[in-house]
C-alpha cells in the first residue's frame, strides 16, 4: 500500500504546491480506506475544514483556491478535477483506480464513492459537471460512461494550472501566454495614444467597473497593435493569452473545442485576457471559435480581437464591445519610426532614412524586417554599415514575399529622366506628380493640409496616347524617381466571369499595394474604362458595377495608381474627373524623334555614321518604341559582322520594323534615309 502524506501537522501552506499535495494526499487516503474496507476508520476528520483553515492561514498564492473562486467551483468539482489528473502526478494512483474499478482512469462513480466519506454530494453538483454552460467543463469532460476524461492536451498544461507553475511562451499550437514580469514589452516604437487608452481601459477592469468587455483592435498589418497592447498590459500587470484563430480551421470540431476550453482555463488561472488575432471583417469563424468568444465574455474580465479590416461581422459580439482603430501612420510618425528603428544599426555617412519615410508607407513591423534584410545584405558584401542601396534591396525582398495571385508582374524600372524624351508639358506634369509624393510630409503634416483631405490622399495618374509613344516608360520613370517598385496588373486575370470575383481580385490588388507601397500600373485599361454601357441586361449592369468599384478603390487608395489608355475619347468623362493627373504622351514630332535617335544608342555602342540622324528623324514618322526596336536590331546586325553600327544596319532594321507595321519599303525609299 502506498504511503500518502496528509499535511495536518502544518498550520499553513508554505508554497503553491502544498495545496495540491494536500488534495492528492487526501485522495490517496480515501482510496486506501476504500480498498481496505475501513472507510469508517478514515484517519482524517473534517478534511475540507482543515484545507480551508490552512488556506486562510497561508500568505502564498494558492492556484487551486484561486481557480475555485474564479470559476465558482464547488468542493466536489475541485475534488473531481484533482482526481482526474492524479495519475499524472503519481503513477500509483492508476494502480489504485484499477484495484477499485478495473480501469486505470477514474469515473464519476468512483468520485462519488470517495467523496461520500467527506460529505454528501448534492444532485445539482453532479448535474453541473455535465452541463455544457458550466465552468466545470473547462477542467474535464464527463463522457457518457461516466469517465472523468482530462480535457486539455498536452497534459502538462493541466498540471501547470493546478500547481500554479504556468510558464510564459507557447503552450499549445496557436496559443501562447505573455506575462510582463517574465517577458519584456516591446522597446520599439508603438502607437502611444492607443496604448494609453488601452491602459486606462484595463485599469477600469481592475477596479471592477467593467467585466466581460471585448475590445476590437482594428488596423493594417504591422501597425503596432500587439506592441501597444503589450505595453498597456505591462503597465497594468495583465497577463495575455494570445490565440491565432487560424488554428481552428486546421482542427476537428472536437479538437477545436478542447483548444477553446484550454484558452479559457488559462485565462481564468492567470487572471489574464484572451487575445484573438488574425481576424478580418470577412472572417468565417467555426462554431468552436464562436463558443470561445462567448466563453471570453463569461470567464475573462477583458478580451481583445485583432482584426485587419474592421469588426468581424460573423462573431457573436453583441453590445459589450468597443472598437479601437489604429489609423495609418502619418509621414511624421513614419519618420520617427525609421529614425528609432535604424538606431540599432550602423548607417553609412549620408544615408538619410527620412527619405524612405517620405516615399514609403511601411508599418513598424515592416520596417524592422526591411532593416534586418538590409543589414544582412551589407554583411554579405563585407560591410558593417548599411547604405541606401542595402535598404532598397531590403524593400525589394520584402515586397517579393508579399506578392499574391497571378495578376501582378514586377516591372524593372531602369529608365530615369535622362532616358525619356517628351514635350515640356507632359514632363512638367510628371514632375508635379512626383512632387506630391516627395513633399507629402510638408503639405499634409507640417502645413496640416492632410486634415482637410481625409479622403483621396493618394495619387492617380491617367496616361493617354498612341501605342508605342512611351506610356509604360513614363510609368517606369515615375517609379524610378520615387524609388518605388512598379507592378503591372494583368487585367485578363483581374476580371472574372463569376459575380463578385472581380471585386475580390481588385481588393486583393490594392491591399497588396498598400502593404508593399508599390506603384500599380493598369496598362491598356481601355477594356475597363470605356464609356459606360447602356444597361440592357444583368451582365451590362454588373460590368458597370465592376468599373465603378475599381475607380472607387483607385480614389480611396493612399498610394500611387497609373492607368494607360490609347484613346482618351473612349473614356467616360465621369471617370476622367477622378484622376489626380491626366497626362498626354503624344507621338513624337521630328524634333523629338531626333532627340530620341541621339540618345537611343548607349555610349559603349560603337556607331560609325557618315552623317547624323536628321534624315531618319525627318522621314520616319514612327514612335519612340519603334526607334528603340530599330536601334536594338541594328546593333545585333553589327555585332554579327563584328563591326560598328552603320547606316546599312539601320536601314535593314527599319525595313523589318516597317513590315511589322504593314508597310513594305522599296530600296529607293530605304536608300533615301
PDB file of C-alpha atoms in Angstrom, residues 331 334 354-363 437 482-484 516-518:
ATOM      1  CA  UNK A 331       4.662  60.839 -42.660  1.00  0.00           C
ATOM      2  CA  UNK A 334       6.882  57.159 -40.119  1.00  0.00           C
ATOM      3  CA  UNK A 354      13.827  60.084 -43.651  1.00  0.00           C
ATOM      4  CA  UNK A 355      13.560  59.876 -47.437  1.00  0.00           C
ATOM      5  CA  UNK A 356      12.251  56.338 -47.078  1.00  0.00           C
ATOM      6  CA  UNK A 357       9.565  57.573 -44.691  1.00  0.00           C
ATOM      7  CA  UNK A 358       8.576  60.271 -47.188  1.00  0.00           C
ATOM      8  CA  UNK A 359       8.207  57.816 -50.064  1.00  0.00           C
ATOM      9  CA  UNK A 360       7.156  54.559 -48.395  1.00  0.00           C
ATOM     10  CA  UNK A 361       4.221  53.787 -46.099  1.00  0.00           C
ATOM     11  CA  UNK A 362       5.524  50.811 -44.161  1.00  0.00           C
ATOM     12  CA  UNK A 363       4.459  49.920 -40.628  1.00  0.00           C
ATOM     13  CA  UNK A 437       4.768  62.152 -53.014  1.00  0.00           C
ATOM     14  CA  UNK A 482      10.345  57.850 -56.297  1.00  0.00           C
ATOM     15  CA  UNK A 483      12.397  54.731 -55.627  1.00  0.00           C
ATOM     16  CA  UNK A 484       9.269  52.573 -55.503  1.00  0.00           C
ATOM     17  CA  UNK A 516       4.137  46.961 -50.081  1.00  0.00           C
ATOM     18  CA  UNK A 517       3.927  50.644 -51.074  1.00  0.00           C
ATOM     19  CA  UNK A 518       4.295  49.895 -54.768  1.00  0.00           C
TER      20      UNK A 518
END
